[in-house]
Amino acid sequence: MLRAAMAIHPGLHRYLSPGDVARHLAAFERDYAAGARAGSCERCFLVLSRFLTTIRCGHSYPNFFNQRDPAVKALFDRPTRLPFDFEWIGRSMVVTADHSGTGALPRGSHILSVDGRGAGDILDALMPYTRADGHNDGKRRSLLGVRGAEDIEYFDVFQGLLLPPKGGVRRLSVRRPDGRERRLEVPAIGIAARQATMTRVREDSDAPRWTYWVRPDGVAVLDMPGWAMWNSKWDWRRWLSDRLDDAATTRGLVIDLRRNEGGDDCGDPILARLIERDLVGWTFETKVRFREVPAALAPHVSTWDNRFRRLGVGGTDLGDGWYGLPERENQLPIRPDAKRLGVPVAALIGPANSSATFGFINAARASGRIRLLGEATGGNRRGINGGGFFFTTLPGSGIEFDLPLIGYFPSTPQPDAGIEPDVRIPLTADAIAAGTDPALEAAATWLAERSVRPHSG
């Protein structure tokens, strides 16, 4: 069944030769069978995760939120978590919030080791299980940070499976921002304790998921930490339209996307207010590997739109097993809005941006109307995969994985990398310790220098 799924994966050979694929499939078959014989859901889950990362597709992984089998879900609810939030800066684990109750981990502290294993060695152990497009390791490091932004954090799952604590205790070696080092023990926590520290608005809430404010210098800030709106009851379009109306009266607008992996195309209404002519925001060619879902695969997949089962029907035969999408599935250009946003606009970007936000940033650069500050994005300029998915379940173990159906390919050769900002301003441990935001301040300064405060009346 997995071979049938891989046969229609549009990105299977983007980075792998047929020989590479055959070798990885053989290793999967051997190791997965061993896990199944041992009755170990844990081993099967890890083997599948490792295989899917060899494709180097940021949308192919056993999705924590799509599992239905209780044995699989149990893998994510273990008292193995570290009681603090952190970012990876290079190979350094830097604390952003302390939930241990000890007061011993102030912001900006470096975790030197956990249970005797160096922080960099922990990163090395988890990276091979971490999804990203191509060789964009910035995305992998970003995904392995813990920010209290997801009900199930990527780091928590894989460090719990690969590097569990002994006796329910985590032994830390820490260097505080003042340079003093100390050792301490903290309790490992479970999923309920982790979720209790979260402050984000949940996807199914009708409360606003984004925030907007105007700084004392007259620059507006729109913070958009996520665009996954398919379960939301919130009228985000009206909310955004009202805020853009207000932003038009300010000295400029900063759009903060740094924690935003993607979701819906929520950035299109912003671009529509900035452009004067139609904008093709997604410049990649779209291709698929099937007309209809193969019979061997069909019983094992589900999806939110059953049209995906016949995705290639009506599309052009491109040869060599590739098909174009039928005309009805092609993305329409972004059209100018009658309302204009005439103030300068900047966007804060980073390695989390790898799906819809990757597409937005690509379109933002093409528009010439948005200055990009921060760090290189996730995703990949060689193209990504997504657009539609089959939620695919292995019949023996009950483990689900997301199978993207549409491949996006550039028209000219591109580097194996994300999109670089116009101004690179990386996150630093010093900024975390001080509670400052150099990227936001740089954006606000740039906007204020290029605008004239609007006059009323």
Coordinates of C-alpha atoms in Angstrom, one line a residue:
M1 CA 0.0 0.0 0.0
L2 CA 2.9 2.4 0.8
R3 CA 4.4 1.7 -2.6
A4 CA 1.1 2.6 -4.2
A5 CA 1.0 5.8 -2.3
M6 CA 4.6 6.7 -3.3
A7 CA 3.7 6.0 -6.9
I8 CA 1.4 9.1 -6.9
H9 CA 3.5 11.3 -4.6
P10 CA 4.4 14.3 -6.8
G11 CA 7.6 15.1 -5.0
L12 CA 9.1 11.6 -4.7
H13 CA 11.9 12.2 -7.2
R14 CA 12.5 15.9 -6.6
Y15 CA 15.5 15.0 -4.5
L16 CA 15.7 11.2 -4.8
S17 CA 16.8 9.0 -7.7
P18 CA 14.9 5.8 -8.4
G19 CA 17.7 3.9 -6.8
D20 CA 17.5 6.1 -3.7
V21 CA 13.7 5.4 -3.5
A22 CA 14.2 1.6 -3.8
R23 CA 16.9 1.6 -1.1
H24 CA 14.7 3.6 1.3
L25 CA 11.6 1.5 0.6
A26 CA 13.6 -1.7 1.3
A27 CA 14.9 -0.3 4.6
F28 CA 11.3 0.7 5.5
E29 CA 10.0 -2.8 4.6
R30 CA 12.6 -4.5 6.8
D31 CA 12.4 -2.2 9.8
Y32 CA 8.6 -1.8 9.7
A33 CA 8.1 -5.5 9.5
A34 CA 10.4 -6.0 12.5
G35 CA 8.4 -3.4 14.5
A36 CA 5.1 -5.1 13.5
R37 CA 6.4 -8.6 14.5
A38 CA 7.4 -7.1 17.9
G39 CA 3.9 -5.6 18.3
S40 CA 5.5 -2.2 18.7
C41 CA 3.4 0.7 17.5
E42 CA 6.2 3.0 18.6
R43 CA 8.8 1.4 16.4
C44 CA 6.4 1.4 13.4
F45 CA 5.6 5.0 13.9
L46 CA 9.3 6.0 14.0
V47 CA 10.2 3.8 11.0
L48 CA 7.4 5.4 8.9
S49 CA 8.4 8.9 10.1
R50 CA 12.0 8.3 9.1
F51 CA 11.1 7.0 5.7
L52 CA 8.9 9.9 4.9
T53 CA 11.6 12.5 5.8
T54 CA 13.8 10.9 3.1
I55 CA 11.5 12.4 0.5
R56 CA 12.3 15.8 1.8
C57 CA 8.7 17.0 1.6
G58 CA 7.4 19.3 4.3
H59 CA 3.9 18.0 3.9
S60 CA 4.6 14.3 4.2
Y61 CA 4.5 12.9 7.7
P62 CA 2.4 10.9 10.2
N63 CA 0.1 13.8 11.2
F64 CA -0.3 13.9 15.0
F65 CA -3.8 15.5 14.6
N66 CA -5.2 13.0 12.0
Q67 CA -4.5 9.7 13.9
R68 CA -7.6 7.7 14.8
D69 CA -6.1 4.6 16.3
P70 CA -5.9 4.8 20.2
A71 CA -2.6 3.0 20.2
V72 CA -1.1 5.7 17.9
K73 CA -2.6 8.6 19.9
A74 CA -1.1 7.1 23.0
L75 CA 2.4 7.8 21.6
F76 CA 1.8 11.5 22.0
D77 CA 0.5 11.6 25.6
R78 CA 3.4 10.6 27.7
P79 CA 5.0 12.4 30.7
T80 CA 8.3 13.1 28.8
R81 CA 8.1 16.8 28.0
L82 CA 10.6 19.5 29.1
P83 CA 8.8 22.1 31.3
F84 CA 9.8 25.2 29.3
D85 CA 9.5 26.8 25.9
F86 CA 12.6 27.3 23.8
E87 CA 14.0 28.3 20.4
W88 CA 16.9 26.7 18.5
I89 CA 19.5 29.3 17.6
G90 CA 21.9 27.3 15.5
R91 CA 22.7 24.3 17.8
S92 CA 21.8 26.2 21.0
M93 CA 18.6 25.5 22.9
V94 CA 17.5 28.9 24.3
V95 CA 14.7 29.3 26.9
T96 CA 11.8 31.6 26.0
A97 CA 9.5 30.7 28.9
D98 CA 10.0 28.8 32.1
H99 CA 7.1 26.5 33.2
S100 CA 9.1 24.4 35.7
G101 CA 8.1 26.3 38.8
T102 CA 11.7 26.6 39.8
G103 CA 12.4 30.1 38.6
A104 CA 15.8 28.8 37.5
L105 CA 15.3 29.2 33.8
P106 CA 15.0 32.9 32.9
R107 CA 14.5 33.9 29.3
G108 CA 17.7 33.7 27.3
S109 CA 19.1 30.8 29.4
H110 CA 21.0 28.2 27.3
I111 CA 20.2 24.6 28.0
L112 CA 23.6 23.0 27.7
S113 CA 22.5 19.4 28.2
V114 CA 19.5 17.3 29.1
D115 CA 20.1 14.0 30.9
G116 CA 23.8 14.3 30.1
R117 CA 23.2 14.7 26.3
G118 CA 24.4 18.0 24.8
A119 CA 21.8 20.2 23.3
G120 CA 23.4 20.0 19.9
D121 CA 23.4 16.2 20.1
I122 CA 19.7 16.2 20.9
L123 CA 19.1 18.3 17.8
D124 CA 21.2 15.9 15.7
A125 CA 19.1 13.0 16.9
L126 CA 15.8 14.6 16.1
M127 CA 16.6 16.2 12.7
P128 CA 16.4 13.0 10.7
Y129 CA 12.7 12.6 11.8
T130 CA 11.8 16.2 11.1
R131 CA 9.9 17.2 8.0
A132 CA 11.0 20.0 5.6
D133 CA 11.2 20.7 1.9
G134 CA 14.6 19.9 0.4
H135 CA 17.7 20.6 2.5
N136 CA 16.1 23.6 4.3
D137 CA 17.4 22.8 7.8
G138 CA 16.3 26.1 9.0
K139 CA 12.7 24.9 8.8
R140 CA 13.6 21.7 10.7
R141 CA 15.2 23.6 13.5
S142 CA 12.2 25.9 13.6
L143 CA 9.7 23.0 13.8
L144 CA 11.7 21.5 16.7
G145 CA 11.3 24.7 18.8
V146 CA 8.6 24.6 21.5
R147 CA 6.5 27.8 21.6
G148 CA 3.1 26.8 23.1
A149 CA 1.6 27.2 19.7
E150 CA 0.4 23.7 18.9
D151 CA -1.6 21.2 21.0
I152 CA 1.0 18.7 20.1
E153 CA 4.6 20.0 19.6
Y154 CA 6.9 18.2 17.1
F155 CA 9.8 18.2 19.5
D156 CA 7.7 16.8 22.3
V157 CA 6.7 13.8 20.2
F158 CA 10.1 12.7 19.0
Q159 CA 12.2 13.5 22.0
G160 CA 9.6 11.5 24.0
L161 CA 10.0 8.5 21.7
L162 CA 13.7 8.7 21.1
L163 CA 15.1 10.2 24.3
P164 CA 12.6 9.6 27.1
P165 CA 13.5 10.5 30.7
K166 CA 14.4 8.1 33.4
G167 CA 12.2 8.1 36.5
G168 CA 10.0 11.0 35.3
V169 CA 12.8 13.5 35.9
R170 CA 14.8 15.7 33.5
R171 CA 18.4 16.5 34.6
L172 CA 19.5 19.9 33.1
S173 CA 22.8 21.7 32.8
V174 CA 22.0 25.4 32.3
R175 CA 23.9 28.6 31.6
R176 CA 21.8 31.6 32.6
P177 CA 22.0 35.0 30.8
D178 CA 24.4 36.4 33.5
G179 CA 26.8 33.6 32.6
R180 CA 26.4 31.5 35.7
E181 CA 26.0 27.8 35.2
R182 CA 24.1 25.3 37.3
R183 CA 22.6 21.9 37.3
L184 CA 19.1 21.1 38.3
E185 CA 16.4 18.5 38.1
V186 CA 12.9 19.3 36.9
P187 CA 9.8 17.0 36.5
A188 CA 9.0 15.8 33.0
I189 CA 5.5 16.9 32.1
G190 CA 2.6 15.4 30.1
I191 CA 0.5 16.7 27.3
A192 CA -2.2 18.3 29.7
A193 CA 0.5 20.3 31.5
R194 CA 2.0 21.4 28.3
Q195 CA -1.4 22.5 26.9
A196 CA -2.2 24.3 30.1
T197 CA 0.6 26.8 29.4
M198 CA -0.7 27.7 25.9
T199 CA -2.3 31.1 25.4
R200 CA -3.2 30.9 21.7
V201 CA -6.8 31.0 20.5
R202 CA -7.9 27.5 19.3
E203 CA -8.8 26.9 15.6
D204 CA -12.5 26.1 16.3
S205 CA -13.1 29.3 18.3
D206 CA -15.1 32.2 17.1
A207 CA -12.7 34.6 18.8
P208 CA -10.1 36.6 16.7
R209 CA -7.0 34.5 16.0
W210 CA -4.9 37.5 15.1
T211 CA -4.1 40.8 16.8
Y212 CA -3.8 44.3 15.6
W213 CA -2.5 47.5 17.3
V214 CA -1.0 50.8 16.5
R215 CA 2.3 51.7 18.1
P216 CA 3.0 55.2 19.7
D217 CA 5.1 56.0 16.5
G218 CA 2.0 55.6 14.4
V219 CA 3.0 52.2 12.8
A220 CA 0.4 49.5 12.8
V221 CA 1.3 45.9 13.6
L222 CA -0.8 42.9 12.3
D223 CA 0.3 39.7 14.1
M224 CA -0.9 36.6 12.2
P225 CA 0.5 33.4 13.9
G226 CA -1.6 31.0 11.8
W227 CA -3.9 30.8 8.7
A228 CA -5.6 27.4 9.2
M229 CA -9.2 28.6 9.2
W230 CA -11.1 25.4 8.0
N231 CA -12.4 24.7 11.5
S232 CA -12.8 28.3 12.6
K233 CA -16.2 30.0 13.2
W234 CA -14.5 33.5 13.2
D235 CA -15.3 35.8 10.3
W236 CA -11.7 36.6 9.6
R237 CA -12.3 38.3 6.3
R238 CA -14.5 41.0 7.8
W239 CA -12.1 41.4 10.7
L240 CA -9.1 41.8 8.4
S241 CA -10.9 44.2 6.1
D242 CA -11.7 46.5 9.0
R243 CA -8.1 46.4 10.2
L244 CA -6.8 47.2 6.7
D245 CA -9.2 50.1 6.6
D246 CA -7.6 51.4 9.8
A247 CA -4.0 50.7 8.7
A248 CA -4.6 53.0 5.7
T249 CA -4.7 55.9 8.2
T250 CA -1.4 55.0 9.9
R251 CA 2.3 55.6 9.0
G252 CA 2.7 52.0 7.7
L253 CA 1.8 48.4 8.4
V254 CA 4.0 45.5 9.7
I255 CA 2.7 42.0 9.1
D256 CA 4.2 39.5 11.5
L257 CA 4.2 36.0 9.9
R258 CA 7.2 34.6 11.8
R259 CA 5.2 31.8 13.6
N260 CA 2.9 31.1 10.7
E261 CA 3.4 27.8 8.8
G262 CA 0.4 28.4 6.5
G263 CA -3.2 27.2 6.1
D264 CA -5.6 29.2 3.9
D265 CA -4.7 32.0 1.5
C266 CA -5.4 34.7 4.1
G267 CA -2.8 37.0 2.7
D268 CA -4.6 37.5 -0.6
P269 CA -6.9 40.3 0.6
I270 CA -3.8 42.2 1.8
L271 CA -2.1 41.9 -1.6
A272 CA -5.3 42.8 -3.3
R273 CA -5.2 46.2 -1.6
L274 CA -1.6 46.8 -2.7
I275 CA -1.5 45.9 -6.4
E276 CA -2.8 47.9 -9.4
R277 CA -3.1 45.0 -11.8
D278 CA -3.7 41.2 -11.6
L279 CA -1.0 39.4 -9.7
V280 CA -0.2 35.7 -10.3
G281 CA 1.0 35.1 -6.8
W282 CA 1.9 31.4 -7.3
T283 CA 4.4 31.2 -10.2
F284 CA 4.9 27.4 -10.0
E285 CA 3.7 24.9 -12.6
T286 CA 1.2 22.4 -11.0
K287 CA 1.4 18.7 -11.9
V288 CA 0.0 15.4 -10.5
R289 CA 1.0 11.8 -10.9
F290 CA -2.5 10.2 -11.4
R291 CA -5.8 10.5 -13.1
E292 CA -7.8 8.5 -10.5
V293 CA -6.6 7.1 -7.2
P294 CA -5.1 3.6 -7.7
A295 CA -7.4 0.7 -6.7
A296 CA -4.8 -0.6 -4.3
L297 CA -4.7 2.7 -2.5
A298 CA -8.4 3.8 -2.6
P299 CA -9.7 1.8 0.4
H300 CA -7.0 3.2 2.7
V301 CA -7.4 7.0 2.0
S302 CA -9.8 9.7 3.1
T303 CA -10.0 13.4 2.2
W304 CA -12.2 16.4 2.8
D305 CA -13.0 16.7 -0.9
N306 CA -13.7 13.5 -2.9
R307 CA -13.0 15.3 -6.1
F308 CA -9.3 14.7 -5.2
R309 CA -9.9 11.0 -6.0
R310 CA -10.1 12.0 -9.7
L311 CA -7.8 15.0 -9.6
G312 CA -6.1 14.4 -12.9
V313 CA -9.2 13.7 -14.9
G314 CA -9.6 16.3 -17.6
G315 CA -6.0 17.5 -17.2
T316 CA -3.4 17.5 -20.0
D317 CA -1.2 14.4 -20.3
L318 CA 2.3 15.9 -19.9
G319 CA 4.1 12.6 -20.5
D320 CA 6.3 10.4 -18.3
G321 CA 3.4 9.7 -15.9
W322 CA 2.6 13.4 -15.3
Y323 CA -0.7 15.2 -15.7
G324 CA -1.7 18.8 -15.6
L325 CA -4.7 19.9 -13.5
P326 CA -8.0 20.5 -15.3
E327 CA -8.7 24.2 -15.9
R328 CA -11.2 24.4 -13.1
E329 CA -8.5 23.6 -10.5
N330 CA -6.0 26.2 -11.6
Q331 CA -5.4 29.0 -9.3
L332 CA -6.9 32.4 -10.3
P333 CA -4.8 35.5 -10.1
I334 CA -5.2 38.0 -7.2
R335 CA -7.2 40.9 -8.5
P336 CA -6.9 44.5 -7.2
D337 CA -9.3 45.6 -4.5
A338 CA -11.2 48.9 -5.0
K339 CA -10.0 49.9 -1.5
R340 CA -6.3 50.9 -1.6
L341 CA -3.7 50.5 1.1
G342 CA -1.4 53.3 0.1
V343 CA 1.0 53.3 3.2
P344 CA 4.3 51.4 3.1
V345 CA 4.1 47.7 4.2
A346 CA 6.7 45.4 5.7
A347 CA 6.5 41.7 6.6
L348 CA 8.5 39.8 9.2
I349 CA 9.3 36.4 7.9
G350 CA 11.2 33.3 9.0
P351 CA 11.8 29.5 8.7
A352 CA 8.2 28.6 9.9
N353 CA 6.8 30.0 6.6
S354 CA 6.6 26.9 4.4
S355 CA 3.1 26.5 2.9
A356 CA 0.5 29.2 2.3
T357 CA 2.8 31.8 3.9
F358 CA 5.7 30.6 1.6
G359 CA 3.3 31.3 -1.3
F360 CA 2.3 34.7 0.1
I361 CA 5.9 35.8 0.6
N362 CA 6.7 34.7 -3.0
A363 CA 3.8 36.8 -4.2
A364 CA 4.8 39.7 -1.9
R365 CA 8.2 39.9 -3.5
A366 CA 6.6 39.7 -7.0
S367 CA 4.3 42.6 -6.1
G368 CA 7.2 44.9 -5.2
R369 CA 5.0 46.5 -2.4
I370 CA 6.2 44.6 0.7
R371 CA 9.6 44.8 2.3
L372 CA 10.7 41.5 3.8
L373 CA 12.7 41.4 7.1
G374 CA 13.8 38.6 9.3
E375 CA 15.2 35.2 8.3
A376 CA 15.0 32.9 5.3
T377 CA 11.7 31.1 4.9
G378 CA 10.9 27.4 5.1
G379 CA 9.5 25.8 2.0
N380 CA 11.8 25.6 -1.0
R381 CA 12.4 27.6 -4.2
R382 CA 12.7 24.3 -6.1
G383 CA 9.0 23.8 -5.3
I384 CA 6.8 22.2 -2.7
N385 CA 3.9 19.7 -2.6
G386 CA 0.4 20.1 -1.3
G387 CA -2.8 21.7 -2.5
G388 CA -4.8 18.5 -1.8
F389 CA -4.2 15.5 0.5
F390 CA -5.1 11.9 1.0
F391 CA -5.1 11.0 4.7
T392 CA -3.5 7.6 4.2
T393 CA -3.7 4.8 6.8
L394 CA -1.4 1.8 6.9
P395 CA -3.7 -1.2 7.3
G396 CA -1.6 -3.2 9.7
S397 CA -0.7 -0.5 12.3
G398 CA -3.5 2.0 11.8
I399 CA -0.9 4.8 11.5
E400 CA -2.0 7.7 9.3
F401 CA 0.2 9.8 7.1
D402 CA -0.5 12.9 5.0
L403 CA 0.0 12.3 1.3
P404 CA 0.2 15.5 -0.8
L405 CA -1.3 15.2 -4.3
I406 CA -0.2 18.3 -6.2
G407 CA 3.4 19.1 -7.1
Y408 CA 4.5 22.7 -7.6
F409 CA 7.5 23.1 -9.9
P410 CA 9.4 26.3 -10.9
S411 CA 9.7 27.2 -14.6
T412 CA 13.5 27.8 -14.3
P413 CA 16.2 26.1 -12.1
Q414 CA 16.1 27.4 -8.6
P415 CA 18.4 26.9 -5.5
D416 CA 17.6 24.3 -2.9
A417 CA 16.6 26.9 -0.3
G418 CA 13.9 29.1 1.1
I419 CA 13.2 32.8 0.2
E420 CA 15.7 35.2 1.6
P421 CA 14.5 38.4 3.2
D422 CA 15.4 41.9 1.9
V423 CA 17.0 42.6 5.3
R424 CA 18.3 39.7 7.3
I425 CA 17.7 40.1 11.1
P426 CA 18.2 36.8 12.9
L427 CA 16.8 36.0 16.3
T428 CA 19.5 36.0 19.0
A429 CA 19.7 34.8 22.6
D430 CA 20.5 38.3 23.7
A431 CA 17.3 39.6 22.2
I432 CA 15.3 36.8 23.9
A433 CA 16.9 37.6 27.3
A434 CA 16.2 41.3 26.9
G435 CA 12.7 40.8 25.6
T436 CA 13.4 42.9 22.6
D437 CA 12.4 42.4 18.9
P438 CA 15.0 43.8 16.6
A439 CA 13.2 42.8 13.4
L440 CA 10.0 44.5 14.4
E441 CA 11.9 47.7 15.4
A442 CA 13.8 47.7 12.2
A443 CA 10.6 47.3 10.2
A444 CA 8.9 50.1 12.2
T445 CA 11.8 52.4 11.7
W446 CA 11.9 51.8 7.9
L447 CA 8.1 52.4 7.6
A448 CA 8.2 55.6 9.7
E449 CA 11.1 57.0 7.5
R450 CA 9.1 56.4 4.4
S451 CA 5.7 57.8 5.3
V452 CA 4.1 61.0 6.2
R453 CA 1.6 60.9 9.0
P454 CA -1.9 61.2 7.4
H455 CA -3.8 64.4 8.2
S456 CA -7.5 64.4 8.9
G457 CA -10.1 66.8 7.5

